[in-house]
């Protein structure tokens, strides 16, 4: 490299790694210490644990066994080499680049490391955007999974609710069927009751007509009784008894009239008077008998009315 290239490389180191101490002389005559420090600093930028790199690894202890002291100086260099080769920046990077660096190759390796660092920084920014997008997608996916689980839970609840609704629906259908049967039975009972009501109404009308007829007959009888009441004596028995007495007297008078035709006119008049009284009493007795018959008929009619009620 010419001086301008060396200065450009030095400027890049100071810009990218401001805490790392480097001079043009270090680039022109690199030492193992310088390259080891630079490579270690560069690895730290990629979050490599340099302290761990400088120590013997557990897997290496099984190989070197009791020769740890003999390999104590070589192990840090080997680990540093393996850490650098893991990035595969310089494919032919080897142990000589650490323990015996040359100016031209060292400057080329440093420039390659700087280019990789800048590229990785650019890629890191792009990856950060991708990572952010990925994280957003992960968060979105997490929310979608959460919503999916919630939907599953809601779906299970809805399925259970639908099953319960189906059970309730079946119960309601059974109750509706029972009610329909009951309505049908009630309609039949209603028809029977209506028929009985119609019969009862018809019978009631007939009874009302019969009652009206009886009331009219009763009124006629009452009027007849009123007409005959003036002819009624204190007791029908007395009238009949008087009638019998008069009949006997009439017979006696008749016999007396037949045997004693020659009785005086006064006795004839008395006989005539008694005969007239007998006829009057007989007429009154006949009227009274008719009245008694009417009273008996009225009683029979009243009994019929009471039985009908």
mmCIF file of C-alpha atoms in Angstrom:
data_model
loop_
_atom_site.group_PDB
_atom_site.id
_atom_site.type_symbol
_atom_site.label_atom_id
_atom_site.label_comp_id
_atom_site.label_asym_id
_atom_site.label_seq_id
_atom_site.Cartn_x
_atom_site.Cartn_y
_atom_site.Cartn_z
ATOM 1 C CA UNK A 1 0.000 0.000 0.000
ATOM 2 C CA UNK A 2 1.145 3.575 -0.665
ATOM 3 C CA UNK A 3 1.103 6.284 1.944
ATOM 4 C CA UNK A 4 -2.296 7.604 0.953
ATOM 5 C CA UNK A 5 -3.768 4.129 1.271
ATOM 6 C CA UNK A 6 -2.129 3.649 4.642
ATOM 7 C CA UNK A 7 -3.471 7.023 5.805
ATOM 8 C CA UNK A 8 -6.963 6.163 4.531
ATOM 9 C CA UNK A 9 -6.819 2.843 6.380
ATOM 10 C CA UNK A 10 -5.668 4.610 9.540
ATOM 11 C CA UNK A 11 -8.483 7.157 9.221
ATOM 12 C CA UNK A 12 -11.021 4.358 8.798
ATOM 13 C CA UNK A 13 -9.702 2.651 11.938
ATOM 14 C CA UNK A 14 -9.964 5.863 13.957
ATOM 15 C CA UNK A 15 -13.483 6.534 12.680
ATOM 16 C CA UNK A 16 -14.834 3.017 13.160
ATOM 17 C CA UNK A 17 -12.823 2.109 16.257
ATOM 18 C CA UNK A 18 -12.106 5.429 18.025
ATOM 19 C CA UNK A 19 -11.039 3.721 21.270
ATOM 20 C CA UNK A 20 -8.419 1.596 19.561
ATOM 21 C CA UNK A 21 -4.918 3.139 19.544
ATOM 22 C CA UNK A 22 -3.226 2.821 16.166
ATOM 23 C CA UNK A 23 -0.479 4.617 14.250
ATOM 24 C CA UNK A 24 0.905 4.485 10.740
ATOM 25 C CA UNK A 25 3.989 2.786 12.142
ATOM 26 C CA UNK A 26 1.810 -0.025 13.490
ATOM 27 C CA UNK A 27 0.511 -0.579 9.976
ATOM 28 C CA UNK A 28 3.918 -0.431 8.375
ATOM 29 C CA UNK A 29 5.637 -2.729 10.892
ATOM 30 C CA UNK A 30 2.873 -4.785 12.517
ATOM 31 C CA UNK A 31 3.711 -6.889 15.554
ATOM 32 C CA UNK A 32 1.984 -9.900 17.112
ATOM 33 C CA UNK A 33 0.809 -7.719 19.980
ATOM 34 C CA UNK A 34 -0.704 -5.126 17.619
ATOM 35 C CA UNK A 35 -2.567 -7.589 15.416
ATOM 36 C CA UNK A 36 -3.720 -9.585 18.476
ATOM 37 C CA UNK A 37 -5.104 -6.409 20.054
ATOM 38 C CA UNK A 38 -6.786 -5.307 16.809
ATOM 39 C CA UNK A 39 -8.320 -8.709 16.086
ATOM 40 C CA UNK A 40 -9.517 -8.986 19.706
ATOM 41 C CA UNK A 41 -11.034 -5.490 19.543
ATOM 42 C CA UNK A 42 -12.689 -6.351 16.236
ATOM 43 C CA UNK A 43 -14.174 -9.563 17.695
ATOM 44 C CA UNK A 44 -15.524 -7.617 20.672
ATOM 45 C CA UNK A 45 -17.486 -5.436 18.244
ATOM 46 C CA UNK A 46 -19.320 -8.636 17.332
ATOM 47 C CA UNK A 47 -19.897 -9.388 21.029
ATOM 48 C CA UNK A 48 -17.311 -12.169 21.261
ATOM 49 C CA UNK A 49 -16.109 -12.822 24.835
ATOM 50 C CA UNK A 50 -12.345 -12.247 24.505
ATOM 51 C CA UNK A 51 -11.705 -13.271 28.117
ATOM 52 C CA UNK A 52 -13.215 -16.648 27.396
ATOM 53 C CA UNK A 53 -11.262 -16.879 24.121
ATOM 54 C CA UNK A 54 -7.948 -16.367 25.952
ATOM 55 C CA UNK A 55 -8.647 -19.270 28.335
ATOM 56 C CA UNK A 56 -8.396 -23.012 27.867
ATOM 57 C CA UNK A 57 -11.799 -24.447 26.920
ATOM 58 C CA UNK A 58 -13.250 -27.494 28.638
ATOM 59 C CA UNK A 59 -13.197 -29.473 25.397
ATOM 60 C CA UNK A 60 -9.491 -28.672 25.001
ATOM 61 C CA UNK A 61 -8.632 -29.898 28.495
ATOM 62 C CA UNK A 62 -9.545 -33.461 27.557
ATOM 63 C CA UNK A 63 -7.032 -33.269 24.665
ATOM 64 C CA UNK A 64 -4.029 -31.614 26.295
ATOM 65 C CA UNK A 65 -4.554 -33.351 29.617
ATOM 66 C CA UNK A 66 -1.659 -32.663 31.981
ATOM 67 C CA UNK A 67 0.202 -30.520 29.410
ATOM 68 C CA UNK A 68 -1.732 -27.352 30.132
ATOM 69 C CA UNK A 69 1.401 -25.421 31.075
ATOM 70 C CA UNK A 70 3.078 -26.373 27.819
ATOM 71 C CA UNK A 71 0.090 -25.128 25.804
ATOM 72 C CA UNK A 72 -0.708 -22.096 27.961
ATOM 73 C CA UNK A 73 0.836 -19.722 25.389
ATOM 74 C CA UNK A 74 -0.533 -21.442 22.302
ATOM 75 C CA UNK A 75 -4.155 -21.914 23.483
ATOM 76 C CA UNK A 76 -5.093 -18.170 23.385
ATOM 77 C CA UNK A 77 -3.625 -17.853 19.867
ATOM 78 C CA UNK A 78 -5.441 -20.989 18.695
ATOM 79 C CA UNK A 79 -8.758 -19.785 20.162
ATOM 80 C CA UNK A 80 -8.258 -16.347 18.597
ATOM 81 C CA UNK A 81 -7.553 -17.962 15.228
ATOM 82 C CA UNK A 82 -10.634 -20.196 15.453
ATOM 83 C CA UNK A 83 -12.844 -17.247 16.444
ATOM 84 C CA UNK A 84 -11.644 -15.186 13.449
ATOM 85 C CA UNK A 85 -11.987 -18.078 10.998
ATOM 86 C CA UNK A 86 -15.587 -18.581 12.213
ATOM 87 C CA UNK A 87 -16.500 -15.295 10.453
ATOM 88 C CA UNK A 88 -14.824 -16.521 7.229
ATOM 89 C CA UNK A 89 -13.779 -12.988 6.227
ATOM 90 C CA UNK A 90 -10.348 -14.044 4.906
ATOM 91 C CA UNK A 91 -10.467 -17.644 3.775
ATOM 92 C CA UNK A 92 -6.695 -18.259 3.998
ATOM 93 C CA UNK A 93 -6.319 -16.571 7.381
ATOM 94 C CA UNK A 94 -3.836 -18.599 9.423
ATOM 95 C CA UNK A 95 -1.681 -18.697 12.529
ATOM 96 C CA UNK A 96 1.197 -16.861 10.790
ATOM 97 C CA UNK A 97 -1.073 -13.822 10.382
ATOM 98 C CA UNK A 98 -1.119 -13.666 14.198
ATOM 99 C CA UNK A 99 2.358 -14.682 15.304
ATOM 100 C CA UNK A 100 4.317 -13.366 12.296
ATOM 101 C CA UNK A 101 2.353 -10.631 10.528
ATOM 102 C CA UNK A 102 3.656 -8.877 7.409
ATOM 103 C CA UNK A 103 2.794 -5.234 6.559
ATOM 104 C CA UNK A 104 1.123 -5.779 3.207
ATOM 105 C CA UNK A 105 -0.914 -8.830 4.240
ATOM 106 C CA UNK A 106 -1.790 -7.336 7.611
ATOM 107 C CA UNK A 107 -3.038 -4.116 5.984
ATOM 108 C CA UNK A 108 -5.061 -6.193 3.489
ATOM 109 C CA UNK A 109 -6.560 -8.279 6.305
ATOM 110 C CA UNK A 110 -7.394 -5.144 8.353
ATOM 111 C CA UNK A 111 -9.026 -3.537 5.292
ATOM 112 C CA UNK A 112 -11.035 -6.744 4.697
ATOM 113 C CA UNK A 113 -12.105 -6.751 8.352
ATOM 114 C CA UNK A 114 -13.110 -3.063 8.107
ATOM 115 C CA UNK A 115 -15.103 -3.733 4.917
ATOM 116 C CA UNK A 116 -16.828 -6.698 6.599
ATOM 117 C CA UNK A 117 -17.547 -4.577 9.662
ATOM 118 C CA UNK A 118 -19.100 -1.820 7.539
ATOM 119 C CA UNK A 119 -21.055 -4.357 5.514
ATOM 120 C CA UNK A 120 -22.227 -6.114 8.662
ATOM 121 C CA UNK A 121 -23.214 -2.751 10.149
ATOM 122 C CA UNK A 122 -25.271 -2.023 7.034
ATOM 123 C CA UNK A 123 -26.702 -5.487 7.116
ATOM 124 C CA UNK A 124 -27.325 -5.129 10.817
ATOM 125 C CA UNK A 125 -29.424 -2.023 10.197
ATOM 126 C CA UNK A 126 -31.327 -3.866 7.502
ATOM 127 C CA UNK A 127 -31.607 -6.876 9.761
ATOM 128 C CA UNK A 128 -32.778 -4.652 12.600
ATOM 129 C CA UNK A 129 -35.556 -3.420 10.337
ATOM 130 C CA UNK A 130 -36.254 -7.005 9.388
ATOM 131 C CA UNK A 131 -36.034 -8.003 13.017
ATOM 132 C CA UNK A 132 -38.428 -5.219 13.953
ATOM 133 C CA UNK A 133 -40.763 -6.334 11.204
ATOM 134 C CA UNK A 134 -40.296 -9.928 12.326
ATOM 135 C CA UNK A 135 -41.019 -8.965 15.927
ATOM 136 C CA UNK A 136 -44.106 -7.091 14.786
ATOM 137 C CA UNK A 137 -45.192 -10.140 12.832
ATOM 138 C CA UNK A 138 -44.476 -12.335 15.850
ATOM 139 C CA UNK A 139 -46.526 -10.001 18.025
ATOM 140 C CA UNK A 140 -49.270 -9.988 15.426
ATOM 141 C CA UNK A 141 -49.073 -13.770 15.237
ATOM 142 C CA UNK A 142 -49.174 -13.973 19.030
ATOM 143 C CA UNK A 143 -52.265 -11.766 19.073
ATOM 144 C CA UNK A 144 -53.813 -13.842 16.304
ATOM 145 C CA UNK A 145 -53.068 -17.020 18.243
ATOM 146 C CA UNK A 146 -54.565 -15.397 21.329
ATOM 147 C CA UNK A 147 -57.619 -14.382 19.311
ATOM 148 C CA UNK A 148 -57.748 -17.903 17.911
ATOM 149 C CA UNK A 149 -57.705 -19.374 21.408
ATOM 150 C CA UNK A 150 -60.356 -16.866 22.477
ATOM 151 C CA UNK A 151 -62.416 -17.778 19.414
ATOM 152 C CA UNK A 152 -62.042 -21.458 20.274
ATOM 153 C CA UNK A 153 -63.169 -20.757 23.821
ATOM 154 C CA UNK A 154 -66.062 -18.652 22.528
ATOM 155 C CA UNK A 155 -66.887 -21.354 19.987
ATOM 156 C CA UNK A 156 -66.954 -23.983 22.723
ATOM 157 C CA UNK A 157 -69.167 -21.707 24.796
ATOM 158 C CA UNK A 158 -71.427 -21.122 21.789
ATOM 159 C CA UNK A 159 -71.573 -24.878 21.096
ATOM 160 C CA UNK A 160 -72.523 -25.525 24.718
ATOM 161 C CA UNK A 161 -75.075 -22.716 24.550
ATOM 162 C CA UNK A 162 -76.499 -24.141 21.308
ATOM 163 C CA UNK A 163 -76.733 -27.569 22.950
ATOM 164 C CA UNK A 164 -78.533 -26.015 25.915
ATOM 165 C CA UNK A 165 -80.811 -24.110 23.529
ATOM 166 C CA UNK A 166 -81.549 -27.367 21.685
ATOM 167 C CA UNK A 167 -82.451 -29.012 24.999
ATOM 168 C CA UNK A 168 -84.674 -26.082 25.961
ATOM 169 C CA UNK A 169 -86.181 -26.099 22.459
ATOM 170 C CA UNK A 170 -86.992 -29.812 22.768
ATOM 171 C CA UNK A 171 -88.533 -29.227 26.187
ATOM 172 C CA UNK A 172 -90.605 -26.364 24.781
ATOM 173 C CA UNK A 173 -91.660 -28.508 21.815
ATOM 174 C CA UNK A 174 -92.710 -31.294 24.198
ATOM 175 C CA UNK A 175 -94.601 -28.785 26.336
ATOM 176 C CA UNK A 176 -96.193 -27.293 23.203
ATOM 177 C CA UNK A 177 -97.266 -30.790 22.077
ATOM 178 C CA UNK A 178 -98.698 -31.467 25.535
ATOM 179 C CA UNK A 179 -100.507 -28.121 25.460
ATOM 180 C CA UNK A 180 -101.871 -28.891 21.987
ATOM 181 C CA UNK A 181 -103.211 -32.209 23.257
ATOM 182 C CA UNK A 182 -104.688 -30.441 26.261
ATOM 183 C CA UNK A 183 -106.247 -27.799 23.985
ATOM 184 C CA UNK A 184 -107.747 -30.578 21.866
ATOM 185 C CA UNK A 185 -109.141 -32.219 25.006
ATOM 186 C CA UNK A 186 -110.466 -28.871 26.225
ATOM 187 C CA UNK A 187 -112.090 -28.262 22.838
ATOM 188 C CA UNK A 188 -113.802 -31.653 23.099
ATOM 189 C CA UNK A 189 -114.865 -30.874 26.656
ATOM 190 C CA UNK A 190 -115.988 -27.454 25.451
ATOM 191 C CA UNK A 191 -118.139 -29.044 22.739
ATOM 192 C CA UNK A 192 -119.635 -31.457 25.288
ATOM 193 C CA UNK A 193 -120.212 -28.622 27.753
ATOM 194 C CA UNK A 194 -121.745 -26.502 24.977
ATOM 195 C CA UNK A 195 -124.020 -29.375 24.010
ATOM 196 C CA UNK A 196 -125.031 -29.833 27.645
ATOM 197 C CA UNK A 197 -125.486 -26.083 27.981
ATOM 198 C CA UNK A 198 -127.677 -26.022 24.882
ATOM 199 C CA UNK A 199 -129.722 -28.932 26.283
ATOM 200 C CA UNK A 200 -129.957 -27.219 29.665
ATOM 201 C CA UNK A 201 -130.925 -23.961 27.961
ATOM 202 C CA UNK A 202 -133.606 -25.745 25.956
ATOM 203 C CA UNK A 203 -134.886 -27.494 29.071
ATOM 204 C CA UNK A 204 -134.771 -24.220 30.963
ATOM 205 C CA UNK A 205 -136.806 -22.574 28.225
ATOM 206 C CA UNK A 206 -139.301 -25.443 28.397
ATOM 207 C CA UNK A 207 -139.431 -25.076 32.187
ATOM 208 C CA UNK A 208 -139.886 -21.329 31.830
ATOM 209 C CA UNK A 209 -142.764 -21.914 29.386
ATOM 210 C CA UNK A 210 -144.279 -24.516 31.731
ATOM 211 C CA UNK A 211 -143.778 -22.146 34.667
ATOM 212 C CA UNK A 212 -145.432 -19.318 32.755
ATOM 213 C CA UNK A 213 -148.309 -21.656 31.921
ATOM 214 C CA UNK A 214 -148.569 -22.694 35.565
ATOM 215 C CA UNK A 215 -148.404 -19.053 36.616
ATOM 216 C CA UNK A 216 -151.268 -18.283 34.257
ATOM 217 C CA UNK A 217 -153.255 -21.256 35.535
ATOM 218 C CA UNK A 218 -152.400 -20.272 39.091
ATOM 219 C CA UNK A 219 -153.599 -16.745 38.347
ATOM 220 C CA UNK A 220 -156.799 -18.123 36.858
ATOM 221 C CA UNK A 221 -157.285 -20.354 39.895
ATOM 222 C CA UNK A 222 -156.534 -17.443 42.202
ATOM 223 C CA UNK A 223 -159.105 -15.331 40.389
ATOM 224 C CA UNK A 224 -161.571 -18.198 40.548
ATOM 225 C CA UNK A 225 -160.850 -18.603 44.238
ATOM 226 C CA UNK A 226 -161.433 -14.901 44.749
ATOM 227 C CA UNK A 227 -164.740 -15.189 42.908
ATOM 228 C CA UNK A 228 -165.766 -18.108 45.055
ATOM 229 C CA UNK A 229 -164.320 -16.770 48.294
ATOM 230 C CA UNK A 230 -167.508 -14.803 48.975
ATOM 231 C CA UNK A 231 -169.439 -18.043 48.932
ATOM 232 C CA UNK A 232 -167.130 -19.862 51.290
ATOM 233 C CA UNK A 233 -168.373 -20.257 54.846
ATOM 234 C CA UNK A 234 -166.205 -20.540 57.882
ATOM 235 C CA UNK A 235 -165.579 -24.235 57.374
ATOM 236 C CA UNK A 236 -166.392 -26.667 54.511
ATOM 237 C CA UNK A 237 -167.090 -29.354 57.099
ATOM 238 C CA UNK A 238 -169.753 -27.203 58.714
ATOM 239 C CA UNK A 239 -171.376 -26.605 55.342
ATOM 240 C CA UNK A 240 -171.432 -30.300 54.582
ATOM 241 C CA UNK A 241 -172.778 -31.043 58.046
ATOM 242 C CA UNK A 242 -175.462 -28.419 57.637
ATOM 243 C CA UNK A 243 -176.235 -29.837 54.243
ATOM 244 C CA UNK A 244 -176.671 -33.296 55.698
ATOM 245 C CA UNK A 245 -178.847 -31.898 58.468
ATOM 246 C CA UNK A 246 -180.936 -30.045 55.973
ATOM 247 C CA UNK A 247 -181.164 -33.144 53.860
ATOM 248 C CA UNK A 248 -182.407 -35.117 56.839
ATOM 249 C CA UNK A 249 -184.806 -32.378 57.738
ATOM 250 C CA UNK A 250 -185.949 -32.283 54.155
ATOM 251 C CA UNK A 251 -186.564 -35.989 54.251
ATOM 252 C CA UNK A 252 -188.342 -35.673 57.529
ATOM 253 C CA UNK A 253 -190.418 -32.830 56.245
ATOM 254 C CA UNK A 254 -191.112 -34.712 53.089
ATOM 255 C CA UNK A 255 -192.241 -37.743 55.047
ATOM 256 C CA UNK A 256 -194.180 -35.499 57.340
ATOM 257 C CA UNK A 257 -195.722 -33.819 54.317
ATOM 258 C CA UNK A 258 -196.729 -37.146 52.844
ATOM 259 C CA UNK A 259 -198.229 -38.455 56.061
ATOM 260 C CA UNK A 260 -199.793 -35.247 57.167
ATOM 261 C CA UNK A 261 -201.179 -33.636 54.106
ATOM 262 C CA UNK A 262 -203.637 -31.929 56.130
ATOM 263 C CA UNK A 263 -201.175 -29.887 58.076
ATOM 264 C CA UNK A 264 -201.838 -26.276 58.273
ATOM 265 C CA UNK A 265 -200.645 -23.812 55.722
ATOM 266 C CA UNK A 266 -198.071 -22.478 58.075
ATOM 267 C CA UNK A 267 -196.327 -25.843 58.126
ATOM 268 C CA UNK A 268 -196.500 -25.982 54.336
ATOM 269 C CA UNK A 269 -194.888 -22.621 54.169
ATOM 270 C CA UNK A 270 -192.264 -23.794 56.618
ATOM 271 C CA UNK A 271 -191.646 -26.840 54.478
ATOM 272 C CA UNK A 272 -191.381 -24.676 51.415
ATOM 273 C CA UNK A 273 -188.985 -22.399 53.211
ATOM 274 C CA UNK A 274 -186.903 -25.317 54.403
ATOM 275 C CA UNK A 275 -186.906 -26.748 50.910
ATOM 276 C CA UNK A 276 -185.731 -23.446 49.533
ATOM 277 C CA UNK A 277 -183.029 -23.238 52.192
ATOM 278 C CA UNK A 278 -182.000 -26.778 51.344
ATOM 279 C CA UNK A 279 -181.691 -25.927 47.692
ATOM 280 C CA UNK A 280 -179.682 -22.850 48.538
ATOM 281 C CA UNK A 281 -177.456 -24.865 50.823
ATOM 282 C CA UNK A 282 -177.108 -27.586 48.191
ATOM 283 C CA UNK A 283 -176.097 -24.985 45.603
ATOM 284 C CA UNK A 284 -173.602 -23.525 48.010
ATOM 285 C CA UNK A 285 -172.309 -27.033 48.800
ATOM 286 C CA UNK A 286 -171.808 -27.753 45.100
ATOM 287 C CA UNK A 287 -169.982 -24.466 44.684
ATOM 288 C CA UNK A 288 -167.887 -25.263 47.739
ATOM 289 C CA UNK A 289 -167.039 -28.725 46.358
ATOM 290 C CA UNK A 290 -165.956 -27.120 43.118
ATOM 291 C CA UNK A 291 -163.829 -24.686 45.112
ATOM 292 C CA UNK A 292 -162.252 -27.578 47.039
ATOM 293 C CA UNK A 293 -161.418 -29.300 43.746
ATOM 294 C CA UNK A 294 -159.837 -26.100 42.424
ATOM 295 C CA UNK A 295 -157.796 -25.769 45.616
ATOM 296 C CA UNK A 296 -156.617 -29.385 45.263
ATOM 297 C CA UNK A 297 -155.675 -28.746 41.623
ATOM 298 C CA UNK A 298 -153.741 -25.650 42.683
ATOM 299 C CA UNK A 299 -151.850 -27.675 45.281
ATOM 300 C CA UNK A 300 -151.002 -30.343 42.699
ATOM 301 C CA UNK A 301 -149.779 -27.666 40.288
ATOM 302 C CA UNK A 302 -147.615 -26.125 43.011
ATOM 303 C CA UNK A 303 -146.106 -29.543 43.737
ATOM 304 C CA UNK A 304 -145.348 -30.012 40.025
ATOM 305 C CA UNK A 305 -143.657 -26.590 39.917
ATOM 306 C CA UNK A 306 -141.539 -27.416 42.980
ATOM 307 C CA UNK A 307 -140.487 -30.777 41.497
ATOM 308 C CA UNK A 308 -139.611 -29.107 38.174
ATOM 309 C CA UNK A 309 -137.424 -26.530 39.965
#
